């Protein structure tokens, strides 16, 4: 029996407990990936606008100029979420919409959009869960040095304050930053994401400044909205070593530390992983006296993004025999999510966790009775939710789950080639067409039971 079949049969058991009452069932998106409307109502340029405009950066030559046009279709999208019984929506706020050059002048029309969105969500009974930064830095701030510069965390705290002043009376849960690892690594080391720079020194400086930005914003949000929950979303790709060779041990350590523990460790008050700071000869000149205290102020929750695991051997790019894969070639390995959540809780004992992103790009080519029969995505969601349910039963305080994504959207350097949505966005009409996984997920959300999805 395959791993997925084994987990699936466990969920079908009639005595399978329901998820706890109050568990949040949501979906997630991010501003640049869904909003479009990049030139509307005074929005400033972001690093992704500039990056996409350079040929060769995006696989299909596309951009977020139109994306899902969520900026104009938000009311329909809320209605869609309501019809799918979703109780929460994790979205991000575009800094360049609120502050076109990142500092100084505030664009009220930009804030008005999020104001409408939040009111609309609340009226539909959907809890808004905004993230303040999901990678769309104002280009003007990149021109002033970008994340390797200490100017950015300070500007970010001011921006956070402006957003909270406008929305804080209605928001009970804030996220500061999405996936600091990807900001620092893909943006400033590998260059595969905006702004497309490639320097280890810049990447390490960026990694620290992103965390500092989180800490400074956390202080401001707490001061203005003491009752709100504030946290950060980190991505984790549990890494496993496939060889004892010294080169494998070394590659594993650097990769595992940078991707998995580099951010959570300082947040938990444990500083940057020592072996790897030494291995990379990082002198930490950017880390000023109080920074680690600012970064390690208690958070109310840790947001966990999980998609796949990583097997690491001695050679870069080596292929390992592994389980089933998504359309992007990411191995489907739900047990690694269970391992991750138990490990995080054993090591760091955070107050609570949300799974802020989890999902899969699948081919979406099978049609049945005119429907998009994405049984593979349903299998993925079911297996991962099963792991979460088992972790909750073991005492890991997990309070909600956000499927990535509500909509097929702009998948960064891959453009529109891969769809993670439980809802298809038809081209070129942009019509929203729920896939079978959306109906499956709605049944689960409505009942709090995984087997309800299959019985629907
Ligand atoms: C995560 C990102 C999200 C999306 C998914 C597939 O790393 O946070 O925007 O691209 O991957």
Tab-separated table of C-alpha atoms and ligand atoms in Angstrom:
chain	number	residue	atom	x	y	z
A	1	UNK	CA	0.000	0.000	0.000
A	2	UNK	CA	1.376	3.427	-0.852
A	3	UNK	CA	1.828	6.047	1.833
A	4	UNK	CA	-1.079	8.062	0.455
A	5	UNK	CA	-3.430	5.076	0.330
A	6	UNK	CA	-2.441	4.130	3.855
A	7	UNK	CA	-3.190	7.632	5.184
A	8	UNK	CA	-6.390	7.829	3.153
A	9	UNK	CA	-7.766	4.615	4.600
A	10	UNK	CA	-7.101	5.903	8.100
A	11	UNK	CA	-9.265	8.963	7.444
A	12	UNK	CA	-12.151	6.884	6.237
A	13	UNK	CA	-12.396	5.188	9.616
A	14	UNK	CA	-15.749	6.136	11.157
A	15	UNK	CA	-14.185	6.888	14.529
A	16	UNK	CA	-11.800	9.440	13.050
A	17	UNK	CA	-12.198	12.495	15.261
A	18	UNK	CA	-13.239	15.851	13.885
A	19	UNK	CA	-10.858	18.810	13.878
A	20	UNK	CA	-11.234	20.951	17.009
A	21	UNK	CA	-14.078	23.471	17.006
A	22	UNK	CA	-12.821	26.913	15.991
A	23	UNK	CA	-10.118	25.450	13.734
A	24	UNK	CA	-9.686	27.970	10.913
A	25	UNK	CA	-10.254	26.697	7.389
A	26	UNK	CA	-8.914	29.117	4.849
A	27	UNK	CA	-7.073	29.705	1.628
A	28	UNK	CA	-4.092	31.935	0.931
A	29	UNK	CA	-3.006	34.270	-1.857
A	30	UNK	CA	-0.503	37.100	-2.164
A	31	UNK	CA	-0.863	40.562	-3.636
A	32	UNK	CA	1.477	40.372	-6.623
A	33	UNK	CA	0.283	36.888	-7.539
A	34	UNK	CA	-3.428	37.738	-7.749
A	35	UNK	CA	-4.192	41.462	-7.692
A	36	UNK	CA	-3.073	42.656	-11.133
A	37	UNK	CA	-4.048	46.329	-11.590
A	38	UNK	CA	-0.422	47.335	-11.204
A	39	UNK	CA	-1.017	50.796	-12.607
A	40	UNK	CA	-4.350	51.444	-10.931
A	41	UNK	CA	-5.141	54.045	-8.277
A	42	UNK	CA	-1.630	55.313	-7.648
A	43	UNK	CA	0.213	52.055	-6.904
A	44	UNK	CA	3.988	52.469	-7.115
A	45	UNK	CA	6.411	50.157	-8.893
A	46	UNK	CA	7.517	47.005	-7.091
A	47	UNK	CA	10.656	44.937	-7.626
A	48	UNK	CA	8.479	42.294	-9.296
A	49	UNK	CA	7.221	44.764	-11.926
A	50	UNK	CA	10.811	45.609	-12.789
A	51	UNK	CA	12.037	42.003	-12.623
A	52	UNK	CA	9.264	40.669	-14.900
A	53	UNK	CA	9.969	43.370	-17.454
A	54	UNK	CA	13.451	41.926	-18.085
A	55	UNK	CA	13.344	39.132	-20.694
A	56	UNK	CA	14.537	35.772	-19.424
A	57	UNK	CA	13.443	36.196	-15.824
A	58	UNK	CA	9.987	34.618	-16.091
A	59	UNK	CA	9.683	31.234	-17.824
A	60	UNK	CA	6.710	32.181	-20.002
A	61	UNK	CA	7.586	35.871	-20.300
A	62	UNK	CA	4.520	36.818	-18.261
A	63	UNK	CA	4.009	39.109	-15.259
A	64	UNK	CA	1.484	40.071	-12.605
A	65	UNK	CA	0.163	43.001	-14.645
A	66	UNK	CA	-3.275	41.378	-14.880
A	67	UNK	CA	-2.847	38.210	-12.774
A	68	UNK	CA	-6.330	37.239	-11.487
A	69	UNK	CA	-7.525	40.848	-11.435
A	70	UNK	CA	-8.419	40.273	-7.793
A	71	UNK	CA	-8.020	44.024	-7.249
A	72	UNK	CA	-11.209	44.564	-9.267
A	73	UNK	CA	-12.934	41.218	-8.700
A	74	UNK	CA	-12.467	41.054	-4.930
A	75	UNK	CA	-16.204	41.118	-4.203
A	76	UNK	CA	-16.819	38.090	-6.446
A	77	UNK	CA	-13.856	36.320	-4.885
A	78	UNK	CA	-15.269	36.879	-1.415
A	79	UNK	CA	-18.592	35.489	-2.595
A	80	UNK	CA	-16.708	32.478	-3.976
A	81	UNK	CA	-15.004	31.880	-0.619
A	82	UNK	CA	-18.323	32.247	1.186
A	83	UNK	CA	-19.936	29.717	-1.124
A	84	UNK	CA	-17.089	27.314	-0.306
A	85	UNK	CA	-17.692	27.717	3.451
A	86	UNK	CA	-14.208	29.115	4.015
A	87	UNK	CA	-13.796	30.811	7.364
A	88	UNK	CA	-10.566	32.725	6.819
A	89	UNK	CA	-8.581	34.394	4.041
A	90	UNK	CA	-4.837	34.946	4.174
A	91	UNK	CA	-3.869	37.680	1.723
A	92	UNK	CA	-1.002	40.124	1.550
A	93	UNK	CA	-0.904	43.874	1.448
A	94	UNK	CA	1.142	45.442	-1.342
A	95	UNK	CA	3.561	47.920	0.211
A	96	UNK	CA	3.835	49.918	-3.076
A	97	UNK	CA	0.046	50.319	-3.169
A	98	UNK	CA	0.098	51.866	0.290
A	99	UNK	CA	3.377	53.799	-0.113
A	100	UNK	CA	4.368	54.132	-3.771
A	101	UNK	CA	8.032	54.822	-2.988
A	102	UNK	CA	8.128	52.820	0.235
A	103	UNK	CA	8.542	55.837	2.509
A	104	UNK	CA	6.855	59.194	2.980
A	105	UNK	CA	3.731	59.777	0.924
A	106	UNK	CA	0.767	57.489	1.705
A	107	UNK	CA	-1.579	56.511	-1.127
A	108	UNK	CA	-5.029	56.566	0.444
A	109	UNK	CA	-6.623	54.823	-2.574
A	110	UNK	CA	-4.336	51.864	-1.966
A	111	UNK	CA	-5.403	51.661	1.660
A	112	UNK	CA	-9.044	52.045	0.565
A	113	UNK	CA	-8.756	48.790	-1.378
A	114	UNK	CA	-7.714	46.792	1.691
A	115	UNK	CA	-10.352	48.597	3.729
A	116	UNK	CA	-13.057	47.419	1.310
A	117	UNK	CA	-11.607	43.918	1.196
A	118	UNK	CA	-11.540	43.602	4.993
A	119	UNK	CA	-15.082	44.937	5.376
A	120	UNK	CA	-16.294	42.604	2.641
A	121	UNK	CA	-14.661	39.602	4.265
A	122	UNK	CA	-16.076	40.395	7.678
A	123	UNK	CA	-19.549	40.913	6.222
A	124	UNK	CA	-19.260	37.450	4.638
A	125	UNK	CA	-18.178	35.900	7.947
A	126	UNK	CA	-14.609	35.306	6.735
A	127	UNK	CA	-11.743	36.240	9.030
A	128	UNK	CA	-9.147	38.441	7.319
A	129	UNK	CA	-5.551	37.314	7.943
A	130	UNK	CA	-3.277	39.898	6.277
A	131	UNK	CA	0.465	39.523	5.747
A	132	UNK	CA	2.347	42.805	5.483
A	133	UNK	CA	5.078	41.598	3.138
A	134	UNK	CA	4.884	38.890	0.513
A	135	UNK	CA	7.905	39.872	-1.621
A	136	UNK	CA	6.728	43.004	-3.460
A	137	UNK	CA	9.253	45.547	-2.197
A	138	UNK	CA	8.761	49.062	-3.584
A	139	UNK	CA	11.347	49.431	-6.377
A	140	UNK	CA	12.381	52.807	-4.922
A	141	UNK	CA	13.631	50.995	-1.812
A	142	UNK	CA	15.553	48.460	-3.893
A	143	UNK	CA	17.144	51.455	-5.607
A	144	UNK	CA	18.291	52.567	-2.171
A	145	UNK	CA	20.006	49.223	-1.486
A	146	UNK	CA	17.137	46.762	-0.996
A	147	UNK	CA	17.006	44.262	1.858
A	148	UNK	CA	20.819	44.215	2.349
A	149	UNK	CA	20.382	47.813	3.600
A	150	UNK	CA	19.252	48.601	7.150
A	151	UNK	CA	17.052	51.352	5.764
A	152	UNK	CA	14.472	48.751	4.729
A	153	UNK	CA	13.575	47.295	8.168
A	154	UNK	CA	13.113	50.804	9.484
A	155	UNK	CA	10.913	51.789	6.549
A	156	UNK	CA	8.951	48.547	6.946
A	157	UNK	CA	8.087	49.361	10.559
A	158	UNK	CA	6.708	52.759	9.488
A	159	UNK	CA	4.686	51.113	6.716
A	160	UNK	CA	3.325	48.538	9.197
A	161	UNK	CA	2.201	51.353	11.472
A	162	UNK	CA	0.332	53.073	8.624
A	163	UNK	CA	-1.506	49.890	7.691
A	164	UNK	CA	-2.390	49.046	11.289
A	165	UNK	CA	-3.670	52.593	11.878
A	166	UNK	CA	-6.140	52.042	9.050
A	167	UNK	CA	-7.160	48.397	9.511
A	168	UNK	CA	-6.236	47.619	13.112
A	169	UNK	CA	-9.752	48.215	14.450
A	170	UNK	CA	-10.908	45.119	12.508
A	171	UNK	CA	-7.903	42.818	12.231
A	172	UNK	CA	-7.287	40.298	14.994
A	173	UNK	CA	-4.410	38.375	13.355
A	174	UNK	CA	-1.422	39.888	11.580
A	175	UNK	CA	1.440	38.282	9.715
A	176	UNK	CA	4.589	40.343	9.287
A	177	UNK	CA	6.677	38.652	6.594
A	178	UNK	CA	6.170	35.684	4.296
A	179	UNK	CA	9.131	33.301	3.954
A	180	UNK	CA	12.250	35.317	4.855
A	181	UNK	CA	14.381	32.484	3.423
A	182	UNK	CA	12.984	33.017	-0.047
A	183	UNK	CA	13.376	36.802	0.203
A	184	UNK	CA	17.079	36.514	1.094
A	185	UNK	CA	17.998	33.391	-0.862
A	186	UNK	CA	16.069	33.663	-4.120
A	187	UNK	CA	16.187	37.462	-4.261
A	188	UNK	CA	19.821	38.102	-3.282
A	189	UNK	CA	21.772	34.816	-3.613
A	190	UNK	CA	20.474	32.725	-6.495
A	191	UNK	CA	18.836	35.674	-8.231
A	192	UNK	CA	15.912	33.572	-9.434
A	193	UNK	CA	13.466	36.019	-7.837
A	194	UNK	CA	13.288	39.804	-7.834
A	195	UNK	CA	15.437	41.805	-7.536
A	196	UNK	CA	17.661	39.132	-9.112
A	197	UNK	CA	20.901	39.807	-7.273
A	198	UNK	CA	23.564	37.174	-6.536
A	199	UNK	CA	25.875	37.769	-3.613
A	200	UNK	CA	26.327	35.703	-0.456
A	201	UNK	CA	27.204	38.786	1.584
A	202	UNK	CA	24.071	40.611	0.386
A	203	UNK	CA	21.948	37.557	1.012
A	204	UNK	CA	23.176	37.184	4.592
A	205	UNK	CA	22.640	40.886	5.264
A	206	UNK	CA	19.159	40.603	3.769
A	207	UNK	CA	18.381	37.579	5.932
A	208	UNK	CA	19.100	39.588	9.057
A	209	UNK	CA	17.264	42.699	7.919
A	210	UNK	CA	14.131	40.753	7.060
A	211	UNK	CA	14.072	39.370	10.593
A	212	UNK	CA	14.764	42.807	12.027
A	213	UNK	CA	11.880	44.183	9.973
A	214	UNK	CA	9.654	41.523	11.517
A	215	UNK	CA	10.769	42.450	15.043
A	216	UNK	CA	10.389	46.203	14.559
A	217	UNK	CA	6.946	45.797	12.985
A	218	UNK	CA	5.874	43.432	15.761
A	219	UNK	CA	6.661	46.152	18.337
A	220	UNK	CA	4.631	48.740	16.446
A	221	UNK	CA	1.656	46.418	15.944
A	222	UNK	CA	1.664	45.415	19.632
A	223	UNK	CA	1.741	49.072	20.693
A	224	UNK	CA	-1.230	49.930	18.473
A	225	UNK	CA	-3.281	46.719	18.681
A	226	UNK	CA	-2.382	45.002	21.940
A	227	UNK	CA	-5.140	42.415	21.607
A	228	UNK	CA	-4.203	41.281	18.099
A	229	UNK	CA	-2.212	38.113	17.480
A	230	UNK	CA	1.018	38.787	15.608
A	231	UNK	CA	3.262	36.214	13.990
A	232	UNK	CA	5.493	35.448	11.038
A	233	UNK	CA	5.329	32.818	8.306
A	234	UNK	CA	8.417	30.707	7.661
A	235	UNK	CA	8.839	28.071	4.989
A	236	UNK	CA	10.276	24.685	5.869
A	237	UNK	CA	11.593	21.968	3.583
A	238	UNK	CA	12.610	19.154	5.921
A	239	UNK	CA	15.969	17.903	4.718
A	240	UNK	CA	17.281	14.362	4.932
A	241	UNK	CA	20.808	13.250	4.123
A	242	UNK	CA	21.282	10.320	1.765
A	243	UNK	CA	25.009	9.723	2.180
A	244	UNK	CA	27.725	9.670	4.855
A	245	UNK	CA	30.292	11.259	2.524
A	246	UNK	CA	31.919	14.385	4.013
A	247	UNK	CA	30.674	16.474	1.084
A	248	UNK	CA	27.113	15.337	1.788
A	249	UNK	CA	27.448	16.130	5.481
A	250	UNK	CA	28.687	19.617	4.648
A	251	UNK	CA	26.035	20.317	1.991
A	252	UNK	CA	23.328	19.021	4.273
A	253	UNK	CA	24.365	21.198	7.186
A	254	UNK	CA	24.530	24.443	5.224
A	255	UNK	CA	21.358	23.803	3.285
A	256	UNK	CA	19.345	22.571	6.286
A	257	UNK	CA	20.471	25.452	8.492
A	258	UNK	CA	19.854	28.151	5.890
A	259	UNK	CA	16.497	26.861	4.764
A	260	UNK	CA	15.013	25.453	7.949
A	261	UNK	CA	16.577	26.856	11.127
A	262	UNK	CA	18.165	30.196	10.187
A	263	UNK	CA	15.008	32.194	10.940
A	264	UNK	CA	13.165	30.242	13.599
A	265	UNK	CA	16.270	29.995	15.794
A	266	UNK	CA	16.772	33.767	16.289
A	267	UNK	CA	13.005	34.247	16.648
A	268	UNK	CA	13.089	31.701	19.448
A	269	UNK	CA	16.003	33.564	21.092
A	270	UNK	CA	18.699	31.073	20.054
A	271	UNK	CA	20.595	33.256	17.581
A	272	UNK	CA	21.810	32.223	14.134
A	273	UNK	CA	22.963	28.589	13.783
A	274	UNK	CA	26.598	28.804	14.896
A	275	UNK	CA	28.105	26.048	12.736
A	276	UNK	CA	26.790	27.640	9.589
A	277	UNK	CA	27.647	31.247	10.436
A	278	UNK	CA	31.224	29.965	10.905
A	279	UNK	CA	31.118	27.773	7.791
A	280	UNK	CA	30.018	30.782	5.698
A	281	UNK	CA	32.471	33.072	7.477
A	282	UNK	CA	29.687	35.565	8.184
A	283	UNK	CA	31.089	38.192	10.539
A	284	UNK	CA	27.564	39.427	11.454
A	285	UNK	CA	28.612	43.060	11.148
A	286	UNK	CA	24.947	43.855	10.377
A	287	UNK	CA	23.788	42.457	13.715
A	288	UNK	CA	23.691	45.476	16.046
A	289	UNK	CA	23.604	45.265	19.819
A	290	UNK	CA	19.844	45.036	20.418
A	291	UNK	CA	18.807	43.361	17.187
A	292	UNK	CA	18.526	39.803	18.469
A	293	UNK	CA	16.392	41.005	21.398
A	294	UNK	CA	14.091	42.829	18.966
A	295	UNK	CA	13.850	39.754	16.741
A	296	UNK	CA	13.137	37.346	19.601
A	297	UNK	CA	10.180	39.155	21.125
A	298	UNK	CA	7.481	36.541	21.699
A	299	UNK	CA	5.166	35.861	18.791
A	300	UNK	CA	1.566	34.728	19.187
A	301	UNK	CA	1.829	32.102	16.484
A	302	UNK	CA	4.255	30.636	13.987
A	303	UNK	CA	2.975	30.397	10.431
A	304	UNK	CA	4.301	27.265	8.737
A	305	UNK	CA	4.477	26.890	4.956
A	306	UNK	CA	5.139	23.340	3.818
A	307	UNK	CA	5.172	21.820	0.337
A	308	UNK	CA	7.790	19.076	0.112
A	309	UNK	CA	10.947	17.574	1.620
A	310	UNK	CA	14.493	17.557	0.301
A	311	UNK	CA	16.983	14.700	0.028
A	312	UNK	CA	20.585	15.838	0.111
A	313	UNK	CA	23.596	13.856	-1.074
A	314	UNK	CA	27.151	14.751	-1.935
A	315	UNK	CA	26.510	16.200	-5.372
A	316	UNK	CA	24.537	19.292	-6.337
A	317	UNK	CA	21.483	18.592	-8.506
A	318	UNK	CA	21.631	14.830	-7.891
A	319	UNK	CA	18.290	13.007	-8.406
A	320	UNK	CA	17.038	10.713	-5.677
A	321	UNK	CA	14.493	7.959	-6.106
A	322	UNK	CA	11.510	9.314	-4.255
A	323	UNK	CA	7.730	9.139	-4.134
A	324	UNK	CA	5.082	10.697	-6.381
A	325	UNK	CA	5.670	14.219	-7.635
A	326	UNK	CA	3.565	17.270	-8.418
A	327	UNK	CA	3.575	18.929	-11.845
A	328	UNK	CA	6.544	21.013	-10.665
A	329	UNK	CA	8.511	17.898	-9.726
A	330	UNK	CA	8.109	18.461	-5.985
A	331	UNK	CA	7.921	15.159	-4.140
A	332	UNK	CA	4.637	14.521	-2.318
A	333	UNK	CA	5.669	13.516	1.180
A	334	UNK	CA	3.030	14.304	3.781
A	335	UNK	CA	4.834	12.472	6.611
A	336	UNK	CA	7.495	15.174	6.472
A	337	UNK	CA	4.867	17.717	7.509
A	338	UNK	CA	4.022	15.611	10.569
A	339	UNK	CA	7.738	15.248	11.333
A	340	UNK	CA	8.215	18.990	10.934
A	341	UNK	CA	5.358	20.053	13.207
A	342	UNK	CA	6.376	17.653	15.964
A	343	UNK	CA	10.023	18.698	15.657
A	344	UNK	CA	9.200	22.413	15.719
A	345	UNK	CA	7.020	22.004	18.770
A	346	UNK	CA	9.566	19.838	20.599
A	347	UNK	CA	12.375	22.311	19.877
A	348	UNK	CA	10.660	25.669	20.168
A	349	UNK	CA	7.283	25.115	21.894
A	350	UNK	CA	5.604	28.046	20.146
A	351	UNK	CA	2.228	29.137	21.551
A	352	UNK	CA	0.393	28.027	18.457
A	353	UNK	CA	0.843	27.240	14.795
A	354	UNK	CA	-1.082	27.922	11.627
A	355	UNK	CA	-0.323	26.056	8.444
A	356	UNK	CA	-0.297	29.250	6.413
A	357	UNK	CA	0.424	27.524	3.071
A	358	UNK	CA	0.203	23.978	1.793
A	359	UNK	CA	-0.897	22.733	-1.587
A	360	UNK	CA	0.197	21.381	-4.937
A	361	UNK	CA	0.503	22.338	-8.585
A	362	UNK	CA	-1.134	19.451	-10.413
A	363	UNK	CA	-1.683	18.989	-14.163
A	364	UNK	CA	-5.468	19.637	-13.922
A	365	UNK	CA	-6.037	17.964	-17.263
A	366	UNK	CA	-8.680	15.396	-16.293
A	367	UNK	CA	-12.281	16.436	-16.950
A	368	UNK	CA	-15.215	14.364	-15.644
A	369	UNK	CA	-18.819	15.359	-16.369
A	370	UNK	CA	-17.541	18.802	-17.295
A	371	UNK	CA	-15.733	19.203	-13.967
A	372	UNK	CA	-12.014	19.549	-13.264
A	373	UNK	CA	-11.342	16.214	-11.592
A	374	UNK	CA	-8.186	16.979	-9.602
A	375	UNK	CA	-8.198	13.805	-7.521
A	376	UNK	CA	-4.418	14.115	-7.133
A	377	UNK	CA	-4.769	17.500	-5.410
A	378	UNK	CA	-7.528	16.111	-3.193
A	379	UNK	CA	-5.183	13.252	-2.263
A	380	UNK	CA	-2.440	15.741	-1.435
A	381	UNK	CA	-4.698	17.879	0.768
A	382	UNK	CA	-6.204	14.855	2.482
A	383	UNK	CA	-2.816	13.328	3.304
A	384	UNK	CA	-1.411	16.594	4.687
A	385	UNK	CA	-4.528	17.392	6.704
A	386	UNK	CA	-4.357	13.854	8.105
A	387	UNK	CA	-0.833	14.534	9.356
A	388	UNK	CA	-2.018	17.783	10.929
A	389	UNK	CA	-4.903	16.053	12.632
A	390	UNK	CA	-2.545	13.423	14.051
A	391	UNK	CA	-0.207	16.174	15.345
A	392	UNK	CA	-3.134	17.941	17.015
A	393	UNK	CA	-4.071	14.650	18.681
A	394	UNK	CA	-0.460	14.451	19.940
A	395	UNK	CA	-0.764	17.899	21.528
A	396	UNK	CA	0.745	20.222	18.906
A	397	UNK	CA	-1.427	23.369	19.080
A	398	UNK	CA	-2.357	23.911	15.435
A	399	UNK	CA	-5.246	26.334	15.025
A	400	UNK	CA	-5.824	26.587	11.297
A	401	UNK	CA	-4.961	25.576	7.757
A	402	UNK	CA	-4.698	27.701	4.620
A	403	UNK	CA	-4.695	25.884	1.318
A	404	UNK	CA	-2.359	27.426	-1.229
A	405	UNK	CA	-4.076	28.714	-3.163
A	406	UNK	CA	-7.606	29.970	-3.594
A	407	UNK	CA	-6.874	30.710	-7.262
A	408	UNK	CA	-4.488	29.587	-9.975
A	409	UNK	CA	-2.159	32.568	-10.079
A	410	UNK	CA	1.191	34.063	-11.083
A	411	UNK	CA	3.747	31.560	-9.781
A	412	UNK	CA	6.744	33.911	-9.679
A	413	UNK	CA	9.596	32.862	-12.018
A	414	UNK	CA	7.385	30.080	-13.450
A	415	UNK	CA	4.747	32.523	-14.657
A	416	UNK	CA	1.350	30.892	-15.226
A	417	UNK	CA	2.603	27.438	-16.133
A	418	UNK	CA	1.657	25.826	-12.813
A	419	UNK	CA	-1.677	26.121	-11.044
A	420	UNK	CA	-1.900	25.633	-7.282
A	421	UNK	CA	-5.503	26.850	-7.086
A	422	UNK	CA	-8.463	24.893	-5.815
A	423	UNK	CA	-10.208	27.230	-8.255
A	424	UNK	CA	-9.124	27.515	-11.878
A	425	UNK	CA	-8.825	30.971	-13.403
A	426	UNK	CA	-9.807	30.494	-17.013
A	427	UNK	CA	-7.760	32.346	-19.635
A	428	UNK	CA	-8.406	34.842	-21.062
A	429	UNK	CA	-11.819	35.430	-19.435
A	430	UNK	CA	-10.448	35.112	-15.874
A	431	UNK	CA	-13.664	33.261	-14.982
A	432	UNK	CA	-13.360	31.361	-11.689
A	433	UNK	CA	-14.104	27.627	-11.998
A	434	UNK	CA	-13.939	25.620	-8.771
A	435	UNK	CA	-12.075	22.337	-9.199
A	436	UNK	CA	-13.277	19.171	-7.462
A	437	UNK	CA	-10.727	19.908	-4.722
A	438	UNK	CA	-12.618	23.125	-3.922
A	439	UNK	CA	-15.835	21.186	-3.317
A	440	UNK	CA	-13.937	18.537	-1.353
A	441	UNK	CA	-12.292	21.220	0.796
A	442	UNK	CA	-15.618	23.022	1.296
A	443	UNK	CA	-17.194	19.831	2.636
A	444	UNK	CA	-14.280	19.363	5.028
A	445	UNK	CA	-14.432	23.007	6.151
A	446	UNK	CA	-18.180	22.817	6.693
A	447	UNK	CA	-18.008	19.696	8.842
A	448	UNK	CA	-14.497	19.762	10.302
A	449	UNK	CA	-14.153	16.139	9.156
A	450	UNK	CA	-11.883	14.764	6.468
A	451	UNK	CA	-14.233	11.927	5.550
A	452	UNK	CA	-16.980	14.470	4.792
A	453	UNK	CA	-14.944	15.555	1.788
A	454	UNK	CA	-15.096	12.054	0.346
A	455	UNK	CA	-18.793	11.598	1.157
A	456	UNK	CA	-19.815	14.862	-0.487
B	1	LIG	C1	5.556	29.731	-1.526
B	1	LIG	C2	5.109	31.166	-1.698
B	1	LIG	C3	3.815	31.336	-2.446
B	1	LIG	C4	3.685	30.363	-3.588
B	1	LIG	C5	3.991	28.961	-3.137
B	1	LIG	C6	3.841	27.910	-4.216
B	1	LIG	O1	6.928	29.692	-1.374
B	1	LIG	O2	4.976	31.772	-0.440
B	1	LIG	O3	3.730	32.665	-2.849
B	1	LIG	O4	4.462	30.755	-4.640
B	1	LIG	O5	5.286	28.894	-2.620
